[in-house]
Amino acid sequence: MGQTLTEQILSHKAGRRVQPGDLVVVEPDVAMGHDSLSPGIIKVMQERLGVSRVHNPEQVVLVLDHVAPASTVGVADNQNLVRRFAGEQGIRLFEVGRGICHQVLVEEGIARPGMIVVGSDSHSTSYGAVGAFGTGMGSTDVALVWATGKTWLRAPETLRVVAHGRFRPGVDAKDFALKLGRELTIAGATYRAIEYHGLEWLSLPGRQTISSMAIELGAKAGIFPPTGVAAVDWDVPDWLFVDPDATYTQTVTINLDELEPQVAIPHAVDDVVDVGAVAGTKVDVVFLGTCTNGRYEDMRDAADILKGRQLAPGTRLILSPASRVELQRAIADDTLNVLLEAGAILTTPGCGPCMGRHQGVLGEGDVCLSTGNRNFKGRMGHPSSQIYLASASVAAATAVTGVITDPRELGIRN
Amino acid sequence: MNYEAKVWKFGADVDTDQIVPGRYAPFMLKEGQDVKDYAFIEARPDFARYARPGDIIVAGNNFGCGSSREYAPEALRRREIGAIIALSFARIFFRNAINLGIPLFTSPEAVALLADGDEVELDLGNGRVLTSNLTIDLPPLPEFAQEIVAAGGIVAYVREYGRFPGEP
């Protein structure tokens, strides 16, 4: 019997052949914490577990990205606490402005193929983009990893997603991720890992978009085989490969040749329609950013549409690059300037207003079209505000017209 | 029997932004504010105001979906919620709640039979919930999860046994 990528990784780490349903105790390669939850993790480790020092400082990574720079005295004090902890314990810390944890760990080569990466953030499924088993945990679980070096996992079954064909112009990885939500629903992959096939030609940013949203289907992980164009320079362990004899509990097939731009409508990630069904809906705020769609490629897609155009009167475009590196790439080839000329507001690289804490909180009745990953009621601000989710191209087209717009109507160059 | 616990009934896909919106994360609160007072503050303000220790939450599929924020189940733990009974739980919430020692049950029968505002008695010892005219048996959690809850949470479990669930 063959094994899925998830089974291979967990077996390698557990030192025995693991079957779905087994409980395994493993040493994650990385245990990431960010500014939002790390103060709580430190408290659990030091006060409730009574462990003063992390088991292995090399295993731990800290990133200040969620409310960064600080918006209140309390937030600032918490970030200072995290900085002091990192200094005392010899832990790598990425400062305010470096970027979103999931982007930074990939850029820095900290998350790599075959690893187990856990993080105090549900979008830790993002590390599946590099062929790692990435999963989100709560503060207590991460505190236990920091204290002992280990965690327990129930080995999940694997759901296989097979893509056929290629995206048409104006359609991209975000539309694929939203389409999966539409097909599988918000709980369709609960307790399971997703493995993506038929996308060897897809670049790393596209893979990150899709893996980041695996959690929106309830998945424990969302793994791409570390092969194809994104993986040319990667060091892939020889035990990690797509095994034709692996067992999948379900296979879902998506035909990309027929895929339209997708939009998730308020207030559910799996309430997804073709863009045409909501075209014309008035939007107050367009948000371009997040671990799902805040990379250079997203800014470039937006700039392709915004070049020589202006935001519709009364519409705001908030741009939060996923990292400083992505921002610098957008500066280097004038992409950023195109966005600013059109009227975009640039924030610090980081999570931006995604979870409604700063840099563009929504007011009563505000309608937002976001390139992010969640449109839960009240997530970005007032409970009466509304969030639509879509690709960077749909976001840019919508910013130009002030109403939800199919980007193909404005002309697509790519 | 004294049916003093109240049922708070919710639908499917209750996300962690509904349980505690991100703006009310503990680190966003001012001195003296407690995250427990913000449980369901917008989605169900009457819960935030009136839920009492021992009350139970009954919900549909996928309870607790969304973010990994442990302060969502932590707010419910600090409210001393007696149990959460749902058709199913989202993975991270399930793990977080068990880790905090909150009794969870998946029981289609209880979800079908219990209504919002019902007055019940939760009998954790015998794994059942009683109303004035019904006795509903609650299917037990997987054994490792039962052990974690029985220990009072994963921190107490690890301190007591010196190992993780599944570790020899």
Coordinates of C-alpha atoms in Angstrom, one line a residue:
Chain A
M1 CA 0.0 0.0 0.0
G2 CA 1.3 3.4 -0.9
Q3 CA 1.1 6.5 1.2
T4 CA -0.2 10.0 0.7
L5 CA 2.2 13.0 1.2
T6 CA 0.8 13.6 4.6
E7 CA 1.2 9.9 5.6
Q8 CA 4.8 10.0 4.3
I9 CA 5.7 13.1 6.3
L10 CA 4.1 11.9 9.5
S11 CA 5.6 8.4 9.1
H12 CA 9.1 9.9 8.6
K13 CA 8.8 12.0 11.7
A14 CA 7.2 9.4 13.9
G15 CA 9.8 6.8 12.9
R16 CA 7.1 4.2 12.0
R17 CA 4.6 3.6 9.3
V18 CA 1.5 5.7 10.1
Q19 CA -2.0 5.0 9.1
P20 CA -4.9 7.5 9.0
G21 CA -6.5 7.6 12.4
D22 CA -3.3 6.8 14.3
L23 CA -2.2 9.1 17.1
V24 CA 1.4 10.1 16.6
V25 CA 3.8 12.1 18.7
V26 CA 6.2 14.1 16.6
E27 CA 8.7 16.9 16.8
P28 CA 7.6 19.7 14.5
D29 CA 10.4 21.3 12.5
V30 CA 9.0 24.7 13.2
A31 CA 6.5 26.1 15.8
M32 CA 5.6 29.6 14.8
G33 CA 3.9 32.2 17.0
H34 CA 2.8 35.7 16.1
D35 CA 2.1 38.9 18.1
S36 CA -1.6 38.2 18.5
L37 CA -1.3 35.0 20.5
S38 CA 2.4 34.6 21.6
P39 CA 1.9 36.5 24.9
G40 CA -0.7 33.9 25.7
I41 CA 1.6 31.0 24.6
I42 CA 4.4 32.4 26.8
K43 CA 2.0 32.6 29.7
V44 CA 0.8 29.0 29.3
M45 CA 4.3 27.7 29.0
Q46 CA 5.8 29.6 31.9
E47 CA 2.9 29.9 34.3
R48 CA 0.7 26.8 33.7
L49 CA 3.3 24.3 32.6
G50 CA 6.0 25.8 34.8
V51 CA 8.7 25.7 32.0
S52 CA 10.8 28.8 31.9
R53 CA 12.8 28.1 28.7
V54 CA 11.7 26.8 25.3
H55 CA 12.9 23.2 24.6
N56 CA 14.7 24.1 21.4
P57 CA 15.0 27.8 20.4
E58 CA 15.9 26.7 16.8
Q59 CA 12.4 25.2 16.4
V60 CA 10.6 28.4 17.4
V61 CA 10.0 31.4 15.1
L62 CA 8.2 34.6 16.2
V63 CA 6.6 37.1 13.7
L64 CA 5.1 40.5 14.6
D65 CA 2.4 40.9 11.9
H66 CA -1.1 40.9 13.2
V67 CA -1.5 44.4 14.7
A68 CA 1.8 45.8 13.6
P69 CA 2.8 48.5 14.2
A70 CA 0.9 48.6 17.5
S71 CA -2.4 50.3 17.5
T72 CA -2.8 50.7 21.3
V73 CA -0.6 50.8 24.4
G74 CA -1.8 47.3 25.3
V75 CA -0.8 45.9 22.0
A76 CA 2.6 47.7 22.1
D77 CA 3.2 46.3 25.6
N78 CA 2.4 42.8 24.4
Q79 CA 4.7 43.1 21.4
N80 CA 7.5 44.3 23.8
L81 CA 6.9 41.2 25.9
V82 CA 7.3 39.0 22.8
R83 CA 10.5 40.9 21.9
R84 CA 12.0 40.4 25.4
F85 CA 11.1 36.7 25.3
A86 CA 12.7 36.2 21.9
G87 CA 15.9 38.0 23.2
E88 CA 16.1 36.1 26.4
Q89 CA 15.5 32.7 24.8
G90 CA 17.6 33.2 21.6
I91 CA 14.6 32.8 19.3
R92 CA 14.4 34.2 15.8
L93 CA 12.0 37.2 15.7
F94 CA 10.8 39.0 12.5
E95 CA 10.0 42.5 13.3
V96 CA 7.0 44.7 12.5
G97 CA 7.0 45.4 8.7
R98 CA 8.9 42.2 7.7
G99 CA 5.5 40.7 6.6
I100 CA 2.9 38.1 7.3
C101 CA 4.2 35.0 9.1
H102 CA 3.1 32.6 6.4
Q103 CA 4.9 34.6 3.7
V104 CA 8.0 35.3 5.8
L105 CA 8.6 31.6 6.7
V106 CA 8.4 30.6 3.0
E107 CA 10.6 33.5 1.8
E108 CA 13.2 32.8 4.5
G109 CA 13.4 29.1 3.6
I110 CA 12.3 28.2 7.1
A111 CA 9.3 26.2 5.8
R112 CA 10.6 23.5 3.4
P113 CA 9.4 20.3 1.7
G114 CA 8.8 17.4 4.0
M115 CA 8.7 19.4 7.2
I116 CA 6.0 19.6 9.9
V117 CA 5.3 23.3 10.5
V118 CA 2.8 24.2 13.2
G119 CA 1.7 27.7 14.0
S120 CA -0.6 29.6 16.3
D121 CA -2.6 30.6 13.3
S122 CA -5.2 28.7 11.3
H123 CA -3.7 29.7 8.0
S124 CA -0.7 27.6 8.8
T125 CA -2.0 25.3 6.1
S126 CA -0.2 27.7 3.8
Y127 CA 3.1 25.7 4.2
G128 CA 1.5 23.0 2.1
A129 CA 2.5 25.2 -0.8
V130 CA 6.1 24.1 -0.4
G131 CA 5.3 20.5 0.3
A132 CA 5.3 20.8 4.1
F133 CA 2.7 19.5 6.5
G134 CA 1.5 22.8 7.9
T135 CA -1.3 23.0 10.4
G136 CA -2.8 25.6 12.8
M137 CA -3.1 25.1 16.5
G138 CA -4.2 27.0 19.6
S139 CA -2.0 28.7 22.2
T140 CA -1.9 25.7 24.5
D141 CA -0.8 23.3 21.9
V142 CA 1.9 25.6 20.7
A143 CA 3.0 26.2 24.3
L144 CA 3.4 22.5 24.7
V145 CA 5.6 22.3 21.5
W146 CA 7.8 25.2 22.8
A147 CA 8.1 23.5 26.3
T148 CA 8.7 19.9 25.1
G149 CA 9.7 20.1 21.5
K150 CA 6.8 17.7 20.7
T151 CA 3.1 17.6 19.9
W152 CA 0.5 14.9 19.2
L153 CA -1.4 14.6 16.0
R154 CA -4.1 12.3 14.7
A155 CA -3.0 11.2 11.2
P156 CA -5.7 12.4 8.8
E157 CA -7.2 10.8 5.8
T158 CA -6.4 12.6 2.6
L159 CA -8.8 14.1 0.1
R160 CA -7.4 14.5 -3.5
V161 CA -8.2 17.5 -5.6
V162 CA -7.4 17.0 -9.3
A163 CA -7.3 20.0 -11.7
H164 CA -7.7 19.7 -15.4
G165 CA -6.8 22.3 -18.0
R166 CA -5.5 25.8 -17.4
F167 CA -6.9 29.1 -16.1
R168 CA -8.4 31.4 -18.8
P169 CA -7.3 35.1 -18.8
G170 CA -8.8 36.9 -15.8
V171 CA -9.1 33.7 -13.8
D172 CA -6.4 32.6 -11.3
A173 CA -5.6 30.5 -8.2
K174 CA -7.9 32.4 -6.0
D175 CA -10.9 31.5 -8.2
F176 CA -9.8 27.9 -7.9
A177 CA -9.6 28.2 -4.1
L178 CA -13.1 29.7 -3.9
K179 CA -14.5 27.2 -6.3
L180 CA -13.2 24.4 -4.0
G181 CA -15.2 26.0 -1.2
R182 CA -18.2 26.1 -3.4
E183 CA -17.8 22.4 -4.3
L184 CA -16.8 21.0 -0.9
T185 CA -18.4 23.5 1.6
I186 CA -16.9 25.1 4.6
A187 CA -16.7 21.8 6.5
G188 CA -16.1 19.5 3.5
A189 CA -12.5 18.6 4.4
T190 CA -12.7 18.7 8.2
Y191 CA -10.1 16.4 9.9
R192 CA -8.6 15.6 6.5
A193 CA -5.6 16.7 4.5
I194 CA -6.0 17.9 1.0
E195 CA -3.5 17.0 -1.7
Y196 CA -3.6 19.0 -4.9
H197 CA -2.8 17.3 -8.3
G198 CA -2.7 18.5 -11.9
L199 CA -1.1 21.9 -10.9
E200 CA 2.6 21.1 -11.6
W201 CA 2.7 24.2 -13.8
L202 CA 1.4 26.5 -11.1
S203 CA 3.9 29.0 -9.5
L204 CA 4.6 29.2 -5.8
P205 CA 2.3 32.3 -5.1
G206 CA -0.6 30.5 -6.7
R207 CA 0.1 27.5 -4.6
Q208 CA 0.3 29.7 -1.4
T209 CA -3.1 31.2 -2.3
I210 CA -4.7 27.7 -2.5
S211 CA -3.0 26.1 0.5
S212 CA -3.8 29.1 2.7
M213 CA -7.5 28.5 2.1
A214 CA -7.4 24.8 2.8
I215 CA -8.5 25.7 6.4
E216 CA -11.6 27.4 4.9
L217 CA -12.8 23.9 4.0
G218 CA -12.0 22.7 7.5
A219 CA -8.8 20.9 6.4
K220 CA -5.9 20.0 8.7
A221 CA -3.4 20.6 5.9
G222 CA -3.4 21.4 2.1
I223 CA -0.3 20.0 0.4
F224 CA 1.1 20.4 -3.0
P225 CA 3.5 17.8 -4.3
P226 CA 6.9 19.5 -4.3
T227 CA 7.3 19.1 -8.0
G228 CA 7.0 21.2 -11.1
V229 CA 7.8 24.8 -11.9
A230 CA 7.7 26.1 -8.3
A231 CA 10.0 23.3 -7.0
V232 CA 12.9 23.5 -9.5
D233 CA 15.4 24.7 -6.9
W234 CA 14.0 22.9 -3.9
D235 CA 15.8 20.3 -1.9
V236 CA 13.1 17.6 -1.7
P237 CA 13.7 14.5 0.4
D238 CA 13.7 11.3 -1.6
W239 CA 11.0 9.7 0.5
L240 CA 8.5 12.5 -0.4
F241 CA 6.8 11.8 -3.7
V242 CA 3.3 11.2 -5.2
D243 CA 2.7 7.5 -4.8
P244 CA 0.2 6.1 -7.3
D245 CA -0.8 3.4 -4.8
A246 CA -1.8 6.0 -2.1
T247 CA -5.3 5.8 -0.8
Y248 CA -7.6 8.9 -0.9
T249 CA -11.0 9.0 0.8
Q250 CA -12.4 11.2 -1.9
T251 CA -11.4 12.8 -5.2
V252 CA -12.7 16.1 -6.4
T253 CA -12.1 17.2 -10.0
I254 CA -12.1 20.8 -11.1
N255 CA -12.1 21.8 -14.8
L256 CA -10.1 25.0 -15.1
D257 CA -11.0 25.6 -18.7
E258 CA -14.6 26.3 -17.6
L259 CA -13.8 28.2 -14.4
E260 CA -15.2 31.8 -14.2
P261 CA -14.0 34.5 -11.7
Q262 CA -15.5 33.5 -8.4
V263 CA -16.9 35.6 -5.6
A264 CA -17.7 34.5 -2.0
I265 CA -20.7 36.5 -0.8
P266 CA -21.5 37.5 2.8
H267 CA -21.2 35.9 5.3
A268 CA -19.8 32.5 4.3
V269 CA -16.6 31.4 2.6
D270 CA -18.5 28.6 0.8
D271 CA -21.4 30.8 -0.4
V272 CA -19.6 31.3 -3.8
V273 CA -21.0 32.5 -7.1
D274 CA -19.7 33.3 -10.6
V275 CA -18.8 37.0 -10.6
G276 CA -21.6 37.7 -13.0
A277 CA -24.2 36.9 -10.4
V278 CA -23.1 39.7 -8.1
A279 CA -21.7 42.2 -10.7
G280 CA -23.0 45.7 -10.1
T281 CA -23.0 45.4 -6.3
K282 CA -21.8 48.7 -4.8
V283 CA -18.6 48.5 -2.8
D284 CA -17.1 51.1 -0.4
V285 CA -13.7 49.5 0.3
V286 CA -11.5 47.2 -1.7
F287 CA -8.8 45.4 0.3
L288 CA -5.8 44.0 -1.6
G289 CA -3.6 41.9 0.8
T290 CA -3.4 39.0 3.2
C291 CA -1.5 35.7 3.3
T292 CA -3.9 34.5 0.6
N293 CA -3.4 37.4 -2.0
G294 CA -0.9 40.0 -0.8
R295 CA 2.1 39.0 -3.0
Y296 CA 3.8 40.8 -5.9
E297 CA 1.9 38.8 -8.4
D298 CA -1.4 40.0 -6.9
M299 CA -0.2 43.6 -7.0
R300 CA 0.9 43.1 -10.6
D301 CA -2.5 41.7 -11.6
A302 CA -4.2 44.6 -10.0
A303 CA -1.8 47.1 -11.6
D304 CA -2.5 45.6 -15.0
I305 CA -6.1 46.7 -14.6
L306 CA -5.4 50.0 -12.7
K307 CA -2.7 51.3 -15.0
G308 CA -3.9 54.7 -16.3
R309 CA -7.1 54.5 -14.4
Q310 CA -8.4 56.0 -11.2
L311 CA -10.5 54.6 -8.3
A312 CA -14.2 55.2 -8.6
P313 CA -15.2 58.3 -6.6
G314 CA -16.1 57.2 -3.0
T315 CA -14.2 53.9 -3.2
R316 CA -11.1 53.2 -1.1
L317 CA -8.4 50.7 -2.1
I318 CA -6.3 49.5 0.9
L319 CA -3.1 47.7 -0.1
S320 CA -1.3 45.6 2.5
P321 CA 1.7 43.8 0.9
A322 CA 2.3 40.3 2.3
S323 CA 5.9 41.2 3.1
R324 CA 8.6 43.8 2.7
V325 CA 10.2 41.6 0.0
E326 CA 6.9 41.5 -2.0
L327 CA 6.6 45.3 -1.6
Q328 CA 10.2 45.8 -2.8
R329 CA 9.4 43.7 -5.9
A330 CA 6.4 45.9 -6.6
I331 CA 8.6 49.0 -6.2
A332 CA 11.3 47.7 -8.4
D333 CA 9.2 47.5 -11.6
D334 CA 6.8 50.4 -10.9
T335 CA 3.9 48.2 -10.0
L336 CA 3.5 50.0 -6.7
N337 CA 3.6 53.4 -8.4
V338 CA 0.8 52.4 -10.7
L339 CA -1.4 51.4 -7.7
L340 CA -0.6 54.6 -5.8
E341 CA -1.3 56.8 -8.9
A342 CA -4.7 55.1 -9.2
G343 CA -5.4 56.1 -5.6
A344 CA -4.4 53.1 -3.4
I345 CA -3.6 53.5 0.3
L346 CA -0.4 51.6 1.3
T347 CA -0.2 50.1 4.8
T348 CA 2.6 48.3 6.5
P349 CA 3.4 44.9 5.2
G350 CA 1.4 42.5 7.4
C351 CA -2.1 41.3 8.1
G352 CA -3.7 44.7 7.6
P353 CA -7.4 45.0 8.3
C354 CA -8.1 41.3 7.6
M355 CA -9.3 40.6 11.2
G356 CA -10.8 44.0 11.8
R357 CA -8.3 45.4 14.3
H358 CA -6.6 48.3 12.5
Q359 CA -5.6 49.9 9.2
G360 CA -9.1 50.0 7.7
V361 CA -11.7 48.7 10.1
L362 CA -15.2 48.6 8.5
G363 CA -18.0 50.9 9.8
E364 CA -21.7 50.3 10.0
G365 CA -23.1 49.1 6.6
D366 CA -19.7 49.3 4.8
V367 CA -19.3 46.9 1.9
C368 CA -15.9 45.5 1.3
L369 CA -14.5 43.4 -1.5
S370 CA -11.4 41.7 -0.1
T371 CA -8.7 39.4 -1.6
G372 CA -8.5 37.8 1.9
N373 CA -9.8 34.5 3.0
R374 CA -12.7 35.0 5.4
N375 CA -15.9 36.9 5.2
F376 CA -17.5 36.0 8.5
K377 CA -20.0 38.4 9.8
G378 CA -18.3 41.3 11.6
R379 CA -14.8 40.0 11.0
M380 CA -13.4 43.3 9.6
G381 CA -15.5 45.5 11.8
H382 CA -19.1 46.4 12.4
P383 CA -21.5 43.4 12.4
S384 CA -23.6 45.1 9.7
S385 CA -20.7 45.4 7.4
Q386 CA -20.4 43.0 4.5
I387 CA -17.3 41.2 3.0
Y388 CA -17.1 39.7 -0.5
L389 CA -14.0 37.6 -1.3
A390 CA -12.4 37.5 -4.8
S391 CA -9.1 37.6 -6.7
A392 CA -6.8 40.6 -7.1
S393 CA -8.1 41.1 -10.7
V394 CA -11.7 41.2 -9.5
A395 CA -10.6 43.6 -6.7
A396 CA -8.9 45.9 -9.1
A397 CA -11.7 46.0 -11.6
T398 CA -14.1 46.7 -8.7
A399 CA -12.0 49.5 -7.4
V400 CA -12.1 51.2 -10.8
T401 CA -15.9 51.0 -11.2
G402 CA -17.0 51.1 -7.5
V403 CA -19.2 48.0 -8.1
I404 CA -18.3 44.4 -8.3
T405 CA -16.9 43.9 -11.8
D406 CA -15.7 41.1 -14.0
P407 CA -12.1 42.0 -14.8
R408 CA -12.5 40.7 -18.3
E409 CA -14.8 43.6 -19.0
L410 CA -11.9 46.1 -18.5
G411 CA -9.5 44.2 -20.7
I412 CA -6.9 41.7 -19.4
R413 CA -3.3 41.9 -20.6
N414 CA -2.0 38.6 -19.2
Chain B
M1 CA -33.6 16.7 39.5
N2 CA -33.3 20.5 39.2
Y3 CA -33.3 21.6 35.6
E4 CA -31.2 24.7 36.1
A5 CA -29.0 24.7 33.1
K6 CA -30.3 26.6 30.1
V7 CA -29.8 25.5 26.5
W8 CA -28.4 28.1 24.1
K9 CA -29.0 26.9 20.6
F10 CA -27.1 27.9 17.5
G11 CA -27.2 26.8 13.9
A12 CA -24.4 25.4 11.6
D13 CA -20.9 26.9 11.0
V14 CA -20.7 29.1 14.0
D15 CA -17.3 30.7 13.4
T16 CA -14.8 31.9 16.0
D17 CA -15.4 35.5 14.9
Q18 CA -19.0 35.0 16.2
I19 CA -17.8 33.4 19.4
V20 CA -15.4 36.3 20.1
P21 CA -14.8 38.9 17.4
G22 CA -11.1 39.7 16.8
R23 CA -11.6 43.2 18.1
Y24 CA -12.3 41.8 21.6
A25 CA -9.1 39.6 21.7
P26 CA -7.7 39.7 25.2
F27 CA -4.7 41.7 24.1
M28 CA -7.1 44.3 22.6
L29 CA -9.0 44.8 25.9
K30 CA -8.4 47.4 28.5
E31 CA -7.3 46.8 32.0
G32 CA -10.2 45.2 34.0
Q33 CA -12.1 43.9 30.9
D34 CA -12.4 40.1 30.6
V35 CA -12.8 38.2 27.4
K36 CA -15.6 36.1 28.9
D37 CA -17.9 39.1 28.8
Y38 CA -17.5 39.3 25.0
A39 CA -18.6 35.7 24.2
F40 CA -21.1 36.0 21.4
I41 CA -21.2 39.8 22.1
E42 CA -22.5 40.5 18.6
A43 CA -23.9 37.2 17.3
R44 CA -26.0 36.5 20.4
P45 CA -25.9 39.5 22.8
D46 CA -28.3 37.8 25.2
F47 CA -25.8 35.0 25.7
A48 CA -23.1 37.6 26.5
R49 CA -25.4 39.1 29.1
Y50 CA -27.3 36.2 30.6
A51 CA -25.5 32.9 30.1
R52 CA -24.8 31.3 33.5
P53 CA -22.3 28.7 34.7
G54 CA -23.5 25.3 33.8
D55 CA -25.5 26.3 30.8
I56 CA -25.0 24.3 27.6
I57 CA -24.5 25.2 24.0
V58 CA -26.2 23.1 21.4
A59 CA -25.3 23.7 17.7
G60 CA -25.3 22.3 14.2
N61 CA -22.4 21.2 12.1
N62 CA -18.9 22.6 12.1
F63 CA -19.1 24.5 15.4
G64 CA -16.0 26.7 15.9
C65 CA -14.8 27.0 12.3
G66 CA -12.4 29.7 11.3
S67 CA -9.4 31.0 13.2
S68 CA -7.2 29.2 15.8
R69 CA -7.9 31.9 18.4
E70 CA -8.0 29.9 21.7
Y71 CA -9.6 32.9 23.4
A72 CA -12.9 31.8 21.8
P73 CA -13.1 28.5 23.7
E74 CA -11.3 30.2 26.6
A75 CA -14.1 32.8 26.8
L76 CA -16.6 29.9 27.0
R77 CA -14.5 28.1 29.7
R78 CA -14.4 31.3 31.8
R79 CA -18.1 31.5 31.4
E80 CA -18.1 27.9 32.9
I81 CA -20.2 26.5 30.1
G82 CA -21.2 23.0 31.1
A83 CA -20.8 21.4 27.7
I84 CA -21.0 22.0 24.0
I85 CA -23.1 19.5 22.0
A86 CA -23.0 19.8 18.3
L87 CA -23.5 17.8 15.1
S88 CA -19.8 18.2 14.5
F89 CA -16.9 20.5 15.4
A90 CA -14.2 22.3 13.4
R91 CA -10.9 20.6 14.0
I92 CA -8.9 23.4 15.7
F93 CA -11.8 24.4 17.9
F94 CA -12.3 20.8 18.9
R95 CA -8.6 20.5 19.9
N96 CA -8.6 23.8 21.7
A97 CA -11.7 23.1 23.7
I98 CA -10.5 19.6 24.7
N99 CA -7.2 21.1 25.6
L100 CA -9.0 23.5 28.0
G101 CA -11.1 20.7 29.5
I102 CA -14.4 21.8 28.0
P103 CA -16.7 18.7 27.6
L104 CA -17.7 18.3 24.0
F105 CA -20.2 15.9 22.6
T106 CA -21.4 15.1 19.1
S107 CA -25.0 14.0 19.3
P108 CA -27.5 14.3 16.5
E109 CA -30.2 13.2 18.9
A110 CA -29.6 15.9 21.4
V111 CA -29.3 18.5 18.7
A112 CA -32.6 17.4 17.3
L113 CA -34.5 17.2 20.6
L114 CA -33.2 20.3 22.5
A115 CA -34.5 23.7 21.8
D116 CA -33.2 27.2 22.6
G117 CA -34.2 28.1 26.2
D118 CA -34.9 24.5 27.3
E119 CA -34.1 23.9 31.0
V120 CA -32.0 20.8 31.4
E121 CA -29.7 18.9 33.8
L122 CA -26.4 17.9 32.5
D123 CA -25.2 14.6 34.0
L124 CA -21.5 14.5 32.9
G125 CA -20.8 11.5 35.2
N126 CA -23.3 9.3 33.3
G127 CA -22.9 11.1 29.9
R128 CA -26.4 12.3 29.5
V129 CA -28.6 15.3 29.5
L130 CA -32.1 15.3 31.0
T131 CA -35.1 17.4 30.6
S132 CA -38.4 17.1 32.6
N133 CA -39.6 14.5 30.1
L134 CA -36.5 13.2 28.2
T135 CA -33.2 11.5 28.9
I136 CA -30.7 11.8 26.1
D137 CA -27.6 9.7 26.2
L138 CA -24.5 11.5 24.9
P139 CA -22.1 9.4 22.8
P140 CA -18.6 9.5 24.5
L141 CA -15.7 11.2 22.8
P142 CA -12.7 9.2 21.5
E143 CA -10.8 7.8 24.5
F144 CA -7.8 10.1 24.2
A145 CA -10.1 13.1 24.2
Q146 CA -12.1 11.8 27.2
E147 CA -8.8 11.3 29.1
I148 CA -7.7 14.9 28.4
V149 CA -11.1 16.4 29.5
A150 CA -11.1 14.1 32.6
A151 CA -7.6 15.4 33.5
G152 CA -8.9 19.0 33.3
G153 CA -7.2 19.8 30.0
I154 CA -4.0 19.0 28.2
V155 CA -1.7 20.9 30.5
A156 CA -3.0 19.0 33.5
Y157 CA -2.9 15.8 31.4
V158 CA 0.8 16.2 30.5
R159 CA 1.7 17.2 34.1
E160 CA -0.2 14.2 35.5
Y161 CA 1.0 11.5 33.0
G162 CA 4.3 13.0 31.8
R163 CA 3.5 12.2 28.2
F164 CA 1.2 13.1 25.3
P165 CA -1.9 11.2 24.3
G166 CA -0.7 8.4 21.9
E167 CA 2.8 8.4 23.5
P168 CA 4.0 5.2 25.1

